Amino acid sequence: MIINSKVIVLDLDDTLYSEMSYLKSAYKTIAQNISDDENVLYELMLSKYDNNENVFDFLVHTYSTSKKYLFELYRFHKPTIELYSGVLEFLDYYSSDSEIALVTDGRSKTQRNKIKALGIAEYFDNIVISEEIGSEKPNKDNFEQAILNTKGTCYFYIGDNISKDFVTPNKMGWTTICLKDQGQNIHKQNYTSPNEYHPNHCFESWSEIKYFFDNL
């Protein structure tokens, strides 16, 4: 039995890897499937995204394709993505003496494709995906499902989205940790939200997060 041990619950998108890299991977897949000049289309899609234009409306009009097909390519392709620096070292180190779970919102196939591409499934004692349980963060069910049958006594949650990641673990008495946006996050961090939505700690990198855990 694990006594006085940590249960570390993690978010996925923009916490363990850059969700922007998933968008770029999906755009590449779409360009490959609908254009003979995929590189030109890919750069044009990124430019339109940066300018807050509706990329899919442009593709439907220009390439006589359907939004349904584009969404399927986006959501269900096998992504080319990488973990943030320091994540693998953290997982390697703390998986030996801590229970680790993942709580992520999204479609089952999409999120599991990401987990597989990142090569991290083996580190988790539990994986909770919103589509699979029928609720999304900040619903308490998602967090309770993550720690089902855990034996630890100290609970931590590491995420990035201030609007939904921290408010519930805060109420549950967990220690909440935010990885700060380095300017690429899909969902920008809103620090003007009520205090109960804010994390207990904010860090710039995974090396800082590991240093925090090393010194608990």
Coordinates of C-alpha atoms in Angstrom, one line a residue:
M1 CA 0.0 0.0 0.0
I2 CA 1.2 3.5 -0.9
I3 CA 1.3 5.7 2.2
N4 CA 1.5 9.6 2.1
S5 CA 2.2 9.4 -1.6
K6 CA 1.3 11.8 -4.4
V7 CA -1.5 11.4 -6.9
I8 CA -0.6 13.6 -9.8
V9 CA -3.5 14.4 -12.3
L10 CA -2.5 16.0 -15.6
D11 CA -4.3 17.9 -18.4
L12 CA -3.2 17.1 -21.9
D13 CA -3.6 19.9 -24.5
D14 CA -1.3 22.8 -24.0
T15 CA 0.0 21.2 -20.8
L16 CA 2.0 18.2 -22.0
Y17 CA 2.4 19.4 -25.5
S18 CA 1.5 22.4 -27.7
E19 CA -2.0 22.1 -29.1
M20 CA -0.9 24.5 -31.9
S21 CA 1.4 21.7 -33.1
Y22 CA -1.7 19.5 -33.4
L23 CA -3.5 22.2 -35.4
K24 CA -0.5 22.4 -37.7
S25 CA -0.3 18.6 -38.0
A26 CA -4.0 18.5 -39.0
Y27 CA -3.6 21.3 -41.5
K28 CA -0.8 19.4 -43.2
T29 CA -3.0 16.3 -43.4
I30 CA -5.9 18.4 -44.9
A31 CA -3.6 20.0 -47.4
Q32 CA -2.2 16.7 -48.5
N33 CA -5.6 15.3 -49.0
I34 CA -7.3 18.1 -51.0
S35 CA -4.5 19.9 -52.9
D36 CA -1.8 19.0 -55.4
D37 CA 0.3 21.9 -54.0
E38 CA 0.1 21.0 -50.3
N39 CA 2.9 23.2 -49.1
V40 CA 1.3 26.4 -50.6
L41 CA -2.1 25.5 -49.2
Y42 CA -0.7 24.7 -45.8
E43 CA 1.0 28.1 -45.5
L44 CA -2.1 29.8 -46.7
M45 CA -4.2 28.0 -44.1
L46 CA -1.9 29.1 -41.3
S47 CA -1.9 32.6 -42.6
K48 CA -5.7 32.7 -42.6
Y49 CA -5.8 31.2 -39.1
D50 CA -3.4 33.8 -37.8
N51 CA -5.7 36.5 -39.3
N52 CA -8.7 35.0 -37.5
E53 CA -10.3 34.0 -40.9
N54 CA -12.5 30.9 -41.1
V55 CA -10.2 28.4 -42.7
F56 CA -12.8 25.7 -43.3
D57 CA -15.2 28.1 -45.0
F58 CA -12.3 29.1 -47.4
L59 CA -11.5 25.4 -48.1
V60 CA -15.1 24.5 -48.8
H61 CA -15.5 27.3 -51.3
T62 CA -12.2 26.9 -53.0
Y63 CA -11.8 23.1 -53.1
S64 CA -15.4 22.0 -53.4
T65 CA -15.1 19.8 -50.3
S66 CA -17.4 19.4 -47.3
K67 CA -16.9 20.6 -43.7
K68 CA -17.8 17.1 -42.5
Y69 CA -14.8 15.7 -44.5
L70 CA -12.5 18.4 -43.2
F71 CA -13.6 17.9 -39.6
E72 CA -12.9 14.2 -39.9
L73 CA -9.4 14.8 -41.3
Y74 CA -8.8 17.3 -38.5
R75 CA -10.1 15.3 -35.6
F76 CA -9.1 11.8 -36.6
H77 CA -5.7 12.0 -38.3
K78 CA -2.6 10.5 -36.7
P79 CA -0.8 13.6 -35.4
T80 CA 2.8 14.5 -35.5
I81 CA 3.3 16.1 -32.1
E82 CA 6.0 16.2 -29.4
L83 CA 6.0 16.6 -25.6
Y84 CA 7.1 19.8 -24.1
S85 CA 10.7 19.8 -22.9
G86 CA 10.9 18.3 -19.4
V87 CA 7.6 16.4 -19.5
L88 CA 9.2 13.0 -20.2
E89 CA 11.8 13.5 -17.4
F90 CA 9.0 14.4 -15.0
L91 CA 6.9 11.3 -16.0
D92 CA 9.9 9.0 -15.8
Y93 CA 10.9 10.3 -12.4
Y94 CA 7.5 10.5 -10.6
S95 CA 5.8 7.5 -12.1
S96 CA 8.0 5.3 -10.0
D97 CA 6.6 6.5 -6.6
S98 CA 3.4 8.4 -7.5
E99 CA 0.1 7.5 -9.1
I100 CA -0.4 9.5 -12.3
A101 CA -3.7 10.2 -14.1
L102 CA -4.8 12.1 -17.1
V103 CA -8.0 14.2 -17.4
T104 CA -8.7 15.7 -20.9
D105 CA -11.7 17.1 -22.7
G106 CA -12.4 16.0 -26.3
R107 CA -13.3 13.1 -28.5
S108 CA -12.1 9.7 -27.6
K109 CA -10.4 8.8 -30.9
T110 CA -8.8 12.3 -31.1
Q111 CA -7.4 12.3 -27.6
R112 CA -6.2 8.7 -27.7
N113 CA -4.5 9.4 -31.1
K114 CA -2.6 12.2 -29.3
I115 CA -1.7 10.1 -26.4
K116 CA -0.4 7.3 -28.7
A117 CA 1.6 9.8 -30.8
L118 CA 3.2 11.2 -27.7
G119 CA 4.0 7.7 -26.4
I120 CA 2.9 8.3 -22.8
A121 CA -0.1 5.9 -22.2
E122 CA 2.1 3.6 -20.1
Y123 CA 2.7 6.3 -17.5
F124 CA -1.0 6.7 -16.5
D125 CA -2.8 4.7 -13.9
N126 CA -6.1 6.2 -15.3
I127 CA -7.1 8.1 -18.4
V128 CA -10.3 10.1 -18.3
I129 CA -11.6 11.5 -21.6
S130 CA -14.7 13.6 -21.6
E131 CA -16.5 11.9 -24.5
E132 CA -16.0 8.5 -22.8
I133 CA -17.7 9.5 -19.5
G134 CA -20.2 12.0 -20.9
S135 CA -19.1 15.1 -19.0
E136 CA -16.4 17.8 -19.3
K137 CA -14.2 19.8 -16.9
P138 CA -14.9 21.5 -14.6
N139 CA -17.5 18.8 -13.7
K140 CA -16.4 17.0 -10.5
D141 CA -17.1 13.6 -12.1
N142 CA -14.1 14.0 -14.4
F143 CA -11.7 14.5 -11.5
E144 CA -13.2 11.9 -9.2
Q145 CA -13.0 9.4 -12.1
A146 CA -9.3 10.2 -12.4
I147 CA -8.5 9.2 -8.8
L148 CA -10.8 6.2 -8.6
N149 CA -9.1 3.5 -6.6
T150 CA -6.0 5.6 -6.0
K151 CA -4.2 5.0 -2.7
G152 CA -2.3 8.3 -2.4
T153 CA -3.1 11.0 0.1
C154 CA -1.7 14.2 -1.6
Y155 CA -3.5 15.3 -4.7
F156 CA -2.1 17.6 -7.4
Y157 CA -3.5 18.9 -10.6
I158 CA -1.4 20.4 -13.4
G159 CA -3.1 22.2 -16.3
D160 CA -3.2 25.4 -18.3
N161 CA -6.9 26.5 -18.9
I162 CA -7.9 28.9 -16.1
S163 CA -11.6 28.8 -17.2
K164 CA -12.0 25.1 -16.3
D165 CA -8.9 23.4 -15.1
F166 CA -8.5 24.6 -11.5
V167 CA -11.8 25.6 -10.0
T168 CA -12.9 22.1 -9.1
P169 CA -9.6 20.7 -7.8
N170 CA -9.4 23.8 -5.7
K171 CA -12.7 23.0 -4.1
M172 CA -11.6 19.4 -3.6
G173 CA -8.5 20.6 -1.6
W174 CA -6.0 19.6 -4.2
T175 CA -2.8 21.6 -5.0
T176 CA -3.3 23.2 -8.4
I177 CA -0.5 24.1 -10.8
C178 CA -0.6 26.1 -14.0
L179 CA 1.9 25.9 -16.9
K180 CA 2.0 29.5 -18.2
D181 CA 1.2 30.2 -21.8
Q182 CA 4.4 31.0 -23.7
G183 CA 2.3 32.7 -26.4
Q184 CA 1.1 29.7 -28.4
N185 CA -1.8 28.3 -26.4
I186 CA -5.1 27.8 -28.3
H187 CA -7.1 28.9 -25.3
K188 CA -5.6 32.1 -23.8
Q189 CA -5.2 32.3 -20.0
N190 CA -7.6 34.8 -18.4
Y191 CA -6.3 36.0 -15.1
T192 CA -9.2 38.4 -14.6
S193 CA -11.5 35.5 -13.7
P194 CA -12.7 35.0 -10.1
N195 CA -10.0 33.9 -7.6
E196 CA -11.5 30.4 -7.2
Y197 CA -10.6 29.7 -10.8
H198 CA -6.9 30.5 -10.3
P199 CA -4.3 27.9 -9.6
N200 CA -2.3 27.8 -6.4
H201 CA 1.0 28.0 -8.3
C202 CA 2.1 29.1 -11.8
F203 CA 5.3 28.0 -13.5
E204 CA 7.0 28.9 -16.8
S205 CA 8.3 25.4 -17.7
W206 CA 8.2 21.7 -16.8
S207 CA 11.7 22.0 -15.3
E208 CA 10.3 24.6 -12.8
I209 CA 7.4 22.2 -12.1
K210 CA 9.7 19.3 -11.4
Y211 CA 11.9 21.6 -9.1
F212 CA 8.7 22.4 -7.2
F213 CA 7.9 18.7 -6.7
D214 CA 11.5 17.8 -5.8
N215 CA 11.3 20.3 -3.0
L216 CA 8.0 19.4 -1.4

